[in-house]
Amino acid sequence: MSTIKPDWSLRRICLSTVISAITLLSLLSLSIITQQFNNSYHDSAATEIKHWANVLADESLPYLVNSERLALKDNFSLPQHIPNLNYLHLYKFNSDTEKLTSFYSYKRNEQRASIAKTALEVKNLLTPRFKEKHLDYMQPIKVKEKIIGYIYLQSSSEYLTQLTDKLLIISIIIVFIVFIIAIFIALKLEHYISAPFSSLTNTVQIAARQKKFQQQCESMPYREADILALNINMLFARIDKHITQLDTQGRQSLEHSQALENKINKRTDALKESNQELLSTLEKLHQFQSQLVESEKMASLGDMVAGVAHEVNTPIGLGVTASTLLADRLDEIKYAFDNKTLRSSQLKKFLHDSCENVAIIYRNLNRAADLISSFKKVAVDQTSEDLRTFDVKQLLNEVLLSLKPQLNILPYIIDIDCPNDLTISSKPGPINQILINLIMNSIIHGFEGKDKGLISITVMPLSNQLNILYKDDGIGVAESIKHKVFEPFTTTKRGEGGSGLGLHLVYNLVTQALGGSIVLSSELDHGVNIEINFPINK
């Protein structure tokens, strides 16, 4: 990935690249040249000092062998003519003690060079050695391969420093000239490279700003830029074609949208009318449902009335028969009394029969009164949702008493498990209707095609709630309707007189009138379990 900053221009990149490259190459070249010059000078200076050491050793050899120090000093003028020579020392070497004794010295200025005293110090100078501003060299003087002395030379290297300074100035001038030339080359190169791209950029910006992609980029002076121009022209052509297609599609979409909007408006109006009709139908359906629920209640009351009428008819008939017999006996006694033929045995028999008939009349009238009272309570409870305190077991017995006419002719058993003296404060009407509907639902649907059946009702108080567990061992509920058994108009007797509102009425009475919950569980051929829970006040 490129490390060039996004805000760098092509001009800046070209200038920086070219100037940096040329400057670095120039500095590298000058460094190499300077280094080679220094190496060459060092080699030349070392060769020169070795040459003069040989010459001076040959000149001073006779004086050193003969120990003619004064003669050497008077006749040895060569050192004065050697350029850059600072010091010259001649040492006489004692091979027994390996000590050096100064034999002759020459100095160009007042400074004194250090004089070696031992052979160990001499060994360090047997090769030319450059120091800060001078070059040191010592060479043995031999006669027949025997060292008799040493010659020490020190030449000045200030000339090298001067040459180096001049070379540095020349290098700076050269680098400056190269820098100027590099700037000129970079500007020319940048212009040559960037001019086509600037032209392309202006063309693209104008096309983007004015949204006119019909124009074409001109041919470029070199291949890369020309390829880019051709690709931009192709892109412009595609964009122009795409814009034309978009305009066409936009017009078509607008026309289609307008047509679709008109169609939607028409369908919206139709939908509003349909919704209005649906709301009206739904309202009527709710009214019809309420009427059906009320009809279901009245049908239940009608069944009870018919049953109670049948039950009341028997004791009343017996009472009427007994009263008729009593009236006949009374007529006979009156006739005998009027004719003065009344016997005591006849009177005793009349009194005995009269007591029996009165007892029969009283017993049957009480039975009819109990039936009518129970019917009245059940009827009032069914049509009332008032909150009152009542005995739960007594309510269950009254419900069974009201259903006795239907239950007497059927082979079904109802078993009630309820604590005695369980008194609660709740709404007996909804409870009454719930139990009647559940019992009748088991009789009509649960025990269909069965010769016998058992219904068990278990009542148990739980904290501030009453739990009613209703079970039968009938045919159960099919899986296809189990999930919607409490929905209105769900029935397996459609077309056979079933309204499908019985369990829906039970559900509404439990959840709304009593504020409780109802759960149904059933398996086919294994009966049904219905658990009801609702809040109470004991």
PDB file of N, CA and C in Angstrom, residues 252-330:
ATOM      1  N   GLN A 252     -40.954   6.165 -17.391  1.00  0.00           N
ATOM      2  CA  GLN A 252     -41.835   4.993 -17.339  1.00  0.00           C
ATOM      3  C   GLN A 252     -42.303   4.705 -15.910  1.00  0.00           C
ATOM      4  N   SER A 253     -41.364   4.858 -14.941  1.00  0.00           N
ATOM      5  CA  SER A 253     -41.732   4.620 -13.543  1.00  0.00           C
ATOM      6  C   SER A 253     -42.762   5.635 -13.064  1.00  0.00           C
ATOM      7  N   LEU A 254     -42.597   6.907 -13.519  1.00  0.00           N
ATOM      8  CA  LEU A 254     -43.563   7.931 -13.128  1.00  0.00           C
ATOM      9  C   LEU A 254     -44.942   7.608 -13.689  1.00  0.00           C
ATOM     10  N   GLU A 255     -44.955   7.217 -14.974  1.00  0.00           N
ATOM     11  CA  GLU A 255     -46.241   6.841 -15.571  1.00  0.00           C
ATOM     12  C   GLU A 255     -46.833   5.624 -14.855  1.00  0.00           C
ATOM     13  N   HIS A 256     -45.952   4.649 -14.584  1.00  0.00           N
ATOM     14  CA  HIS A 256     -46.423   3.451 -13.888  1.00  0.00           C
ATOM     15  C   HIS A 256     -46.900   3.784 -12.472  1.00  0.00           C
ATOM     16  N   SER A 257     -46.164   4.698 -11.805  1.00  0.00           N
ATOM     17  CA  SER A 257     -46.554   5.091 -10.448  1.00  0.00           C
ATOM     18  C   SER A 257     -47.892   5.803 -10.448  1.00  0.00           C
ATOM     19  N   GLN A 258     -48.087   6.678 -11.449  1.00  0.00           N
ATOM     20  CA  GLN A 258     -49.373   7.376 -11.532  1.00  0.00           C
ATOM     21  C   GLN A 258     -50.508   6.392 -11.778  1.00  0.00           C
ATOM     22  N   ALA A 259     -50.250   5.428 -12.704  1.00  0.00           N
ATOM     23  CA  ALA A 259     -51.287   4.427 -12.962  1.00  0.00           C
ATOM     24  C   ALA A 259     -51.537   3.571 -11.725  1.00  0.00           C
ATOM     25  N   LEU A 260     -50.420   3.214 -11.054  1.00  0.00           N
ATOM     26  CA  LEU A 260     -50.549   2.409  -9.842  1.00  0.00           C
ATOM     27  C   LEU A 260     -51.258   3.190  -8.735  1.00  0.00           C
ATOM     28  N   GLU A 261     -50.958   4.494  -8.655  1.00  0.00           N
ATOM     29  CA  GLU A 261     -51.618   5.327  -7.641  1.00  0.00           C
ATOM     30  C   GLU A 261     -53.121   5.406  -7.893  1.00  0.00           C
ATOM     31  N   ASN A 262     -53.466   5.565  -9.178  1.00  0.00           N
ATOM     32  CA  ASN A 262     -54.897   5.590  -9.508  1.00  0.00           C
ATOM     33  C   ASN A 262     -55.570   4.268  -9.151  1.00  0.00           C
ATOM     34  N   LYS A 263     -54.855   3.158  -9.462  1.00  0.00           N
ATOM     35  CA  LYS A 263     -55.421   1.855  -9.152  1.00  0.00           C
ATOM     36  C   LYS A 263     -55.531   1.661  -7.635  1.00  0.00           C
ATOM     37  N   ILE A 264     -54.492   2.136  -6.920  1.00  0.00           N
ATOM     38  CA  ILE A 264     -54.520   2.009  -5.453  1.00  0.00           C
ATOM     39  C   ILE A 264     -55.659   2.836  -4.868  1.00  0.00           C
ATOM     40  N   ASN A 265     -55.850   4.060  -5.433  1.00  0.00           N
ATOM     41  CA  ASN A 265     -56.946   4.894  -4.929  1.00  0.00           C
ATOM     42  C   ASN A 265     -58.296   4.213  -5.137  1.00  0.00           C
ATOM     43  N   LYS A 266     -58.439   3.617  -6.334  1.00  0.00           N
ATOM     44  CA  LYS A 266     -59.703   2.913  -6.595  1.00  0.00           C
ATOM     45  C   LYS A 266     -59.874   1.745  -5.634  1.00  0.00           C
ATOM     46  N   ARG A 267     -58.792   0.974  -5.465  1.00  0.00           N
ATOM     47  CA  ARG A 267     -58.886  -0.187  -4.566  1.00  0.00           C
ATOM     48  C   ARG A 267     -59.038   0.241  -3.109  1.00  0.00           C
ATOM     49  N   THR A 268     -58.432   1.420  -2.776  1.00  0.00           N
ATOM     50  CA  THR A 268     -58.591   1.930  -1.408  1.00  0.00           C
ATOM     51  C   THR A 268     -60.043   2.294  -1.136  1.00  0.00           C
ATOM     52  N   ASP A 269     -60.646   2.956  -2.136  1.00  0.00           N
ATOM     53  CA  ASP A 269     -62.070   3.289  -1.978  1.00  0.00           C
ATOM     54  C   ASP A 269     -62.910   2.030  -1.842  1.00  0.00           C
ATOM     55  N   ALA A 270     -62.572   1.044  -2.711  1.00  0.00           N
ATOM     56  CA  ALA A 270     -63.321  -0.217  -2.624  1.00  0.00           C
ATOM     57  C   ALA A 270     -63.087  -0.906  -1.287  1.00  0.00           C
ATOM     58  N   LEU A 271     -61.812  -0.810  -0.807  1.00  0.00           N
ATOM     59  CA  LEU A 271     -61.485  -1.431   0.476  1.00  0.00           C
ATOM     60  C   LEU A 271     -62.202  -0.732   1.621  1.00  0.00           C
ATOM     61  N   LYS A 272     -62.301   0.620   1.533  1.00  0.00           N
ATOM     62  CA  LYS A 272     -63.042   1.345   2.567  1.00  0.00           C
ATOM     63  C   LYS A 272     -64.489   0.892   2.619  1.00  0.00           C
ATOM     64  N   GLU A 273     -65.080   0.760   1.405  1.00  0.00           N
ATOM     65  CA  GLU A 273     -66.467   0.289   1.368  1.00  0.00           C
ATOM     66  C   GLU A 273     -66.584  -1.124   1.937  1.00  0.00           C
ATOM     67  N   SER A 274     -65.599  -1.980   1.561  1.00  0.00           N
ATOM     68  CA  SER A 274     -65.628  -3.359   2.076  1.00  0.00           C
ATOM     69  C   SER A 274     -65.428  -3.381   3.586  1.00  0.00           C
ATOM     70  N   ASN A 275     -64.518  -2.512   4.087  1.00  0.00           N
ATOM     71  CA  ASN A 275     -64.304  -2.449   5.538  1.00  0.00           C
ATOM     72  C   ASN A 275     -65.550  -1.973   6.263  1.00  0.00           C
ATOM     73  N   GLN A 276     -66.228  -0.977   5.645  1.00  0.00           N
ATOM     74  CA  GLN A 276     -67.460  -0.486   6.257  1.00  0.00           C
ATOM     75  C   GLN A 276     -68.503  -1.592   6.323  1.00  0.00           C
ATOM     76  N   GLU A 277     -68.607  -2.332   5.202  1.00  0.00           N
ATOM     77  CA  GLU A 277     -69.557  -3.450   5.191  1.00  0.00           C
ATOM     78  C   GLU A 277     -69.143  -4.512   6.204  1.00  0.00           C
ATOM     79  N   LEU A 278     -67.806  -4.744   6.290  1.00  0.00           N
ATOM     80  CA  LEU A 278     -67.313  -5.746   7.231  1.00  0.00           C
ATOM     81  C   LEU A 278     -67.593  -5.328   8.670  1.00  0.00           C
ATOM     82  N   LEU A 279     -67.357  -4.024   8.976  1.00  0.00           N
ATOM     83  CA  LEU A 279     -67.651  -3.535  10.328  1.00  0.00           C
ATOM     84  C   LEU A 279     -69.134  -3.670  10.650  1.00  0.00           C
ATOM     85  N   SER A 280     -69.961  -3.321   9.641  1.00  0.00           N
ATOM     86  CA  SER A 280     -71.406  -3.460   9.859  1.00  0.00           C
ATOM     87  C   SER A 280     -71.793  -4.912  10.080  1.00  0.00           C
ATOM     88  N   THR A 281     -71.197  -5.803   9.257  1.00  0.00           N
ATOM     89  CA  THR A 281     -71.489  -7.235   9.401  1.00  0.00           C
ATOM     90  C   THR A 281     -70.977  -7.752  10.744  1.00  0.00           C
ATOM     91  N   LEU A 282     -69.777  -7.280  11.139  1.00  0.00           N
ATOM     92  CA  LEU A 282     -69.207  -7.717  12.418  1.00  0.00           C
ATOM     93  C   LEU A 282     -70.061  -7.263  13.591  1.00  0.00           C
ATOM     94  N   GLU A 283     -70.581  -6.022  13.477  1.00  0.00           N
ATOM     95  CA  GLU A 283     -71.462  -5.524  14.535  1.00  0.00           C
ATOM     96  C   GLU A 283     -72.727  -6.365  14.624  1.00  0.00           C
ATOM     97  N   LYS A 284     -73.257  -6.658  13.436  1.00  0.00           N
ATOM     98  CA  LYS A 284     -74.450  -7.521  13.426  1.00  0.00           C
ATOM     99  C   LYS A 284     -74.132  -8.907  13.972  1.00  0.00           C
ATOM    100  N   LEU A 285     -72.908  -9.391  13.633  1.00  0.00           N
ATOM    101  CA  LEU A 285     -72.509 -10.713  14.124  1.00  0.00           C
ATOM    102  C   LEU A 285     -72.390 -10.716  15.637  1.00  0.00           C
ATOM    103  N   HIS A 286     -71.844  -9.626  16.198  1.00  0.00           N
ATOM    104  CA  HIS A 286     -71.757  -9.529  17.658  1.00  0.00           C
ATOM    105  C   HIS A 286     -73.142  -9.503  18.278  1.00  0.00           C
ATOM    106  N   GLN A 287     -74.031  -8.734  17.626  1.00  0.00           N
ATOM    107  CA  GLN A 287     -75.408  -8.708  18.142  1.00  0.00           C
ATOM    108  C   GLN A 287     -76.028 -10.095  18.065  1.00  0.00           C
ATOM    109  N   PHE A 288     -75.792 -10.767  16.929  1.00  0.00           N
ATOM    110  CA  PHE A 288     -76.353 -12.107  16.754  1.00  0.00           C
ATOM    111  C   PHE A 288     -75.754 -13.078  17.768  1.00  0.00           C
ATOM    112  N   GLN A 289     -74.426 -12.898  18.022  1.00  0.00           N
ATOM    113  CA  GLN A 289     -73.772 -13.764  19.008  1.00  0.00           C
ATOM    114  C   GLN A 289     -74.373 -13.544  20.393  1.00  0.00           C
ATOM    115  N   SER A 290     -74.589 -12.259  20.741  1.00  0.00           N
ATOM    116  CA  SER A 290     -75.194 -11.963  22.047  1.00  0.00           C
ATOM    117  C   SER A 290     -76.592 -12.562  22.136  1.00  0.00           C
ATOM    118  N   GLN A 291     -77.325 -12.445  21.029  1.00  0.00           N
ATOM    119  CA  GLN A 291     -78.671 -13.018  21.012  1.00  0.00           C
ATOM    120  C   GLN A 291     -78.626 -14.534  21.159  1.00  0.00           C
ATOM    121  N   LEU A 292     -77.603 -15.153  20.473  1.00  0.00           N
ATOM    122  CA  LEU A 292     -77.486 -16.606  20.586  1.00  0.00           C
ATOM    123  C   LEU A 292     -77.136 -17.019  22.008  1.00  0.00           C
ATOM    124  N   VAL A 293     -76.241 -16.216  22.653  1.00  0.00           N
ATOM    125  CA  VAL A 293     -75.879 -16.524  24.032  1.00  0.00           C
ATOM    126  C   VAL A 293     -77.099 -16.414  24.931  1.00  0.00           C
ATOM    127  N   GLU A 294     -77.850 -15.347  24.727  1.00  0.00           N
ATOM    128  CA  GLU A 294     -79.077 -15.186  25.519  1.00  0.00           C
ATOM    129  C   GLU A 294     -80.054 -16.318  25.221  1.00  0.00           C
ATOM    130  N   SER A 295     -80.128 -16.702  23.920  1.00  0.00           N
ATOM    131  CA  SER A 295     -81.006 -17.820  23.555  1.00  0.00           C
ATOM    132  C   SER A 295     -80.561 -19.099  24.236  1.00  0.00           C
ATOM    133  N   GLU A 296     -79.213 -19.271  24.323  1.00  0.00           N
ATOM    134  CA  GLU A 296     -78.675 -20.455  24.994  1.00  0.00           C
ATOM    135  C   GLU A 296     -79.086 -20.465  26.459  1.00  0.00           C
ATOM    136  N   LYS A 297     -78.999 -19.254  27.081  1.00  0.00           N
ATOM    137  CA  LYS A 297     -79.416 -19.154  28.476  1.00  0.00           C
ATOM    138  C   LYS A 297     -80.913 -19.473  28.613  1.00  0.00           C
ATOM    139  N   MET A 298     -81.714 -18.865  27.732  1.00  0.00           N
ATOM    140  CA  MET A 298     -83.173 -19.075  27.816  1.00  0.00           C
ATOM    141  C   MET A 298     -83.525 -20.517  27.520  1.00  0.00           C
ATOM    142  N   ALA A 299     -82.765 -21.135  26.575  1.00  0.00           N
ATOM    143  CA  ALA A 299     -83.035 -22.557  26.290  1.00  0.00           C
ATOM    144  C   ALA A 299     -82.754 -23.401  27.520  1.00  0.00           C
ATOM    145  N   SER A 300     -81.660 -23.044  28.228  1.00  0.00           N
ATOM    146  CA  SER A 300     -81.336 -23.766  29.455  1.00  0.00           C
ATOM    147  C   SER A 300     -82.430 -23.576  30.492  1.00  0.00           C
ATOM    148  N   LEU A 301     -82.899 -22.328  30.602  1.00  0.00           N
ATOM    149  CA  LEU A 301     -83.996 -22.066  31.541  1.00  0.00           C
ATOM    150  C   LEU A 301     -85.263 -22.802  31.110  1.00  0.00           C
ATOM    151  N   GLY A 302     -85.482 -22.852  29.771  1.00  0.00           N
ATOM    152  CA  GLY A 302     -86.670 -23.570  29.272  1.00  0.00           C
ATOM    153  C   GLY A 302     -86.611 -25.039  29.621  1.00  0.00           C
ATOM    154  N   ASP A 303     -85.425 -25.632  29.450  1.00  0.00           N
ATOM    155  CA  ASP A 303     -85.274 -27.036  29.822  1.00  0.00           C
ATOM    156  C   ASP A 303     -85.551 -27.232  31.305  1.00  0.00           C
ATOM    157  N   MET A 304     -85.049 -26.306  32.129  1.00  0.00           N
ATOM    158  CA  MET A 304     -85.291 -26.421  33.573  1.00  0.00           C
ATOM    159  C   MET A 304     -86.767 -26.258  33.900  1.00  0.00           C
ATOM    160  N   VAL A 305     -87.397 -25.298  33.211  1.00  0.00           N
ATOM    161  CA  VAL A 305     -88.842 -25.089  33.456  1.00  0.00           C
ATOM    162  C   VAL A 305     -89.623 -26.357  33.128  1.00  0.00           C
ATOM    163  N   ALA A 306     -89.267 -26.966  31.958  1.00  0.00           N
ATOM    164  CA  ALA A 306     -89.971 -28.197  31.576  1.00  0.00           C
ATOM    165  C   ALA A 306     -89.723 -29.292  32.601  1.00  0.00           C
ATOM    166  N   GLY A 307     -88.475 -29.410  33.026  1.00  0.00           N
ATOM    167  CA  GLY A 307     -88.157 -30.437  34.019  1.00  0.00           C
ATOM    168  C   GLY A 307     -88.859 -30.185  35.340  1.00  0.00           C
ATOM    169  N   VAL A 308     -88.790 -28.926  35.804  1.00  0.00           N
ATOM    170  CA  VAL A 308     -89.426 -28.604  37.077  1.00  0.00           C
ATOM    171  C   VAL A 308     -90.938 -28.790  36.977  1.00  0.00           C
ATOM    172  N   ALA A 309     -91.514 -28.402  35.819  1.00  0.00           N
ATOM    173  CA  ALA A 309     -92.965 -28.587  35.640  1.00  0.00           C
ATOM    174  C   ALA A 309     -93.335 -30.065  35.752  1.00  0.00           C
ATOM    175  N   HIS A 310     -92.478 -30.915  35.151  1.00  0.00           N
ATOM    176  CA  HIS A 310     -92.734 -32.354  35.234  1.00  0.00           C
ATOM    177  C   HIS A 310     -92.621 -32.852  36.676  1.00  0.00           C
ATOM    178  N   GLU A 311     -91.578 -32.357  37.370  1.00  0.00           N
ATOM    179  CA  GLU A 311     -91.361 -32.794  38.742  1.00  0.00           C
ATOM    180  C   GLU A 311     -92.471 -32.286  39.659  1.00  0.00           C
ATOM    181  N   VAL A 312     -92.882 -31.028  39.448  1.00  0.00           N
ATOM    182  CA  VAL A 312     -93.922 -30.442  40.314  1.00  0.00           C
ATOM    183  C   VAL A 312     -95.278 -31.078  40.037  1.00  0.00           C
ATOM    184  N   ASN A 313     -95.468 -31.536  38.809  1.00  0.00           N
ATOM    185  CA  ASN A 313     -96.777 -32.112  38.425  1.00  0.00           C
ATOM    186  C   ASN A 313     -97.121 -33.342  39.265  1.00  0.00           C
ATOM    187  N   THR A 314     -96.153 -34.164  39.607  1.00  0.00           N
ATOM    188  CA  THR A 314     -96.410 -35.396  40.376  1.00  0.00           C
ATOM    189  C   THR A 314     -96.900 -35.100  41.794  1.00  0.00           C
ATOM    190  N   PRO A 315     -96.187 -34.313  42.599  1.00  0.00           N
ATOM    191  CA  PRO A 315     -96.696 -34.047  43.956  1.00  0.00           C
ATOM    192  C   PRO A 315     -98.019 -33.286  43.946  1.00  0.00           C
ATOM    193  N   ILE A 316     -98.157 -32.368  42.984  1.00  0.00           N
ATOM    194  CA  ILE A 316     -99.424 -31.625  42.936  1.00  0.00           C
ATOM    195  C   ILE A 316    -100.569 -32.564  42.565  1.00  0.00           C
ATOM    196  N   GLY A 317    -100.290 -33.480  41.603  1.00  0.00           N
ATOM    197  CA  GLY A 317    -101.330 -34.462  41.219  1.00  0.00           C
ATOM    198  C   GLY A 317    -101.718 -35.335  42.405  1.00  0.00           C
ATOM    199  N   LEU A 318    -100.724 -35.779  43.166  1.00  0.00           N
ATOM    200  CA  LEU A 318    -101.009 -36.583  44.353  1.00  0.00           C
ATOM    201  C   LEU A 318    -101.825 -35.781  45.370  1.00  0.00           C
ATOM    202  N   GLY A 319    -101.469 -34.483  45.510  1.00  0.00           N
ATOM    203  CA  GLY A 319    -102.195 -33.626  46.435  1.00  0.00           C
ATOM    204  C   GLY A 319    -103.648 -33.445  46.013  1.00  0.00           C
ATOM    205  N   VAL A 320    -103.814 -33.275  44.693  1.00  0.00           N
ATOM    206  CA  VAL A 320    -105.180 -33.122  44.170  1.00  0.00           C
ATOM    207  C   VAL A 320    -105.978 -34.396  44.399  1.00  0.00           C
ATOM    208  N   THR A 321    -105.362 -35.537  44.153  1.00  0.00           N
ATOM    209  CA  THR A 321    -106.066 -36.821  44.369  1.00  0.00           C
ATOM    210  C   THR A 321    -106.454 -36.988  45.836  1.00  0.00           C
ATOM    211  N   ALA A 322    -105.482 -36.691  46.723  1.00  0.00           N
ATOM    212  CA  ALA A 322    -105.768 -36.827  48.149  1.00  0.00           C
ATOM    213  C   ALA A 322    -106.863 -35.851  48.589  1.00  0.00           C
ATOM    214  N   SER A 323    -106.834 -34.631  48.048  1.00  0.00           N
ATOM    215  CA  SER A 323    -107.869 -33.661  48.425  1.00  0.00           C
ATOM    216  C   SER A 323    -109.222 -34.066  47.875  1.00  0.00           C
ATOM    217  N   THR A 324    -109.248 -34.688  46.690  1.00  0.00           N
ATOM    218  CA  THR A 324    -110.526 -35.168  46.115  1.00  0.00           C
ATOM    219  C   THR A 324    -111.114 -36.277  46.981  1.00  0.00           C
ATOM    220  N   LEU A 325    -110.275 -37.203  47.392  1.00  0.00           N
ATOM    221  CA  LEU A 325    -110.734 -38.278  48.270  1.00  0.00           C
ATOM    222  C   LEU A 325    -111.245 -37.722  49.595  1.00  0.00           C
ATOM    223  N   LEU A 326    -110.531 -36.741  50.103  1.00  0.00           N
ATOM    224  CA  LEU A 326    -110.957 -36.138  51.366  1.00  0.00           C
ATOM    225  C   LEU A 326    -112.298 -35.425  51.205  1.00  0.00           C
ATOM    226  N   ALA A 327    -112.479 -34.772  50.052  1.00  0.00           N
ATOM    227  CA  ALA A 327    -113.758 -34.091  49.810  1.00  0.00           C
ATOM    228  C   ALA A 327    -114.907 -35.099  49.708  1.00  0.00           C
ATOM    229  N   ASP A 328    -114.621 -36.234  49.012  1.00  0.00           N
ATOM    230  CA  ASP A 328    -115.676 -37.273  48.899  1.00  0.00           C
ATOM    231  C   ASP A 328    -116.043 -37.818  50.289  1.00  0.00           C
ATOM    232  N   ARG A 329    -115.044 -38.109  51.103  1.00  0.00           N
ATOM    233  CA  ARG A 329    -115.315 -38.619  52.454  1.00  0.00           C
ATOM    234  C   ARG A 329    -116.080 -37.585  53.301  1.00  0.00           C
ATOM    235  N   LEU A 330    -115.732 -36.315  53.075  1.00  0.00           N
ATOM    236  CA  LEU A 330    -116.401 -35.261  53.816  1.00  0.00           C
ATOM    237  C   LEU A 330    -117.893 -35.175  53.420  1.00  0.00           C
TER     238      LEU A 330
END
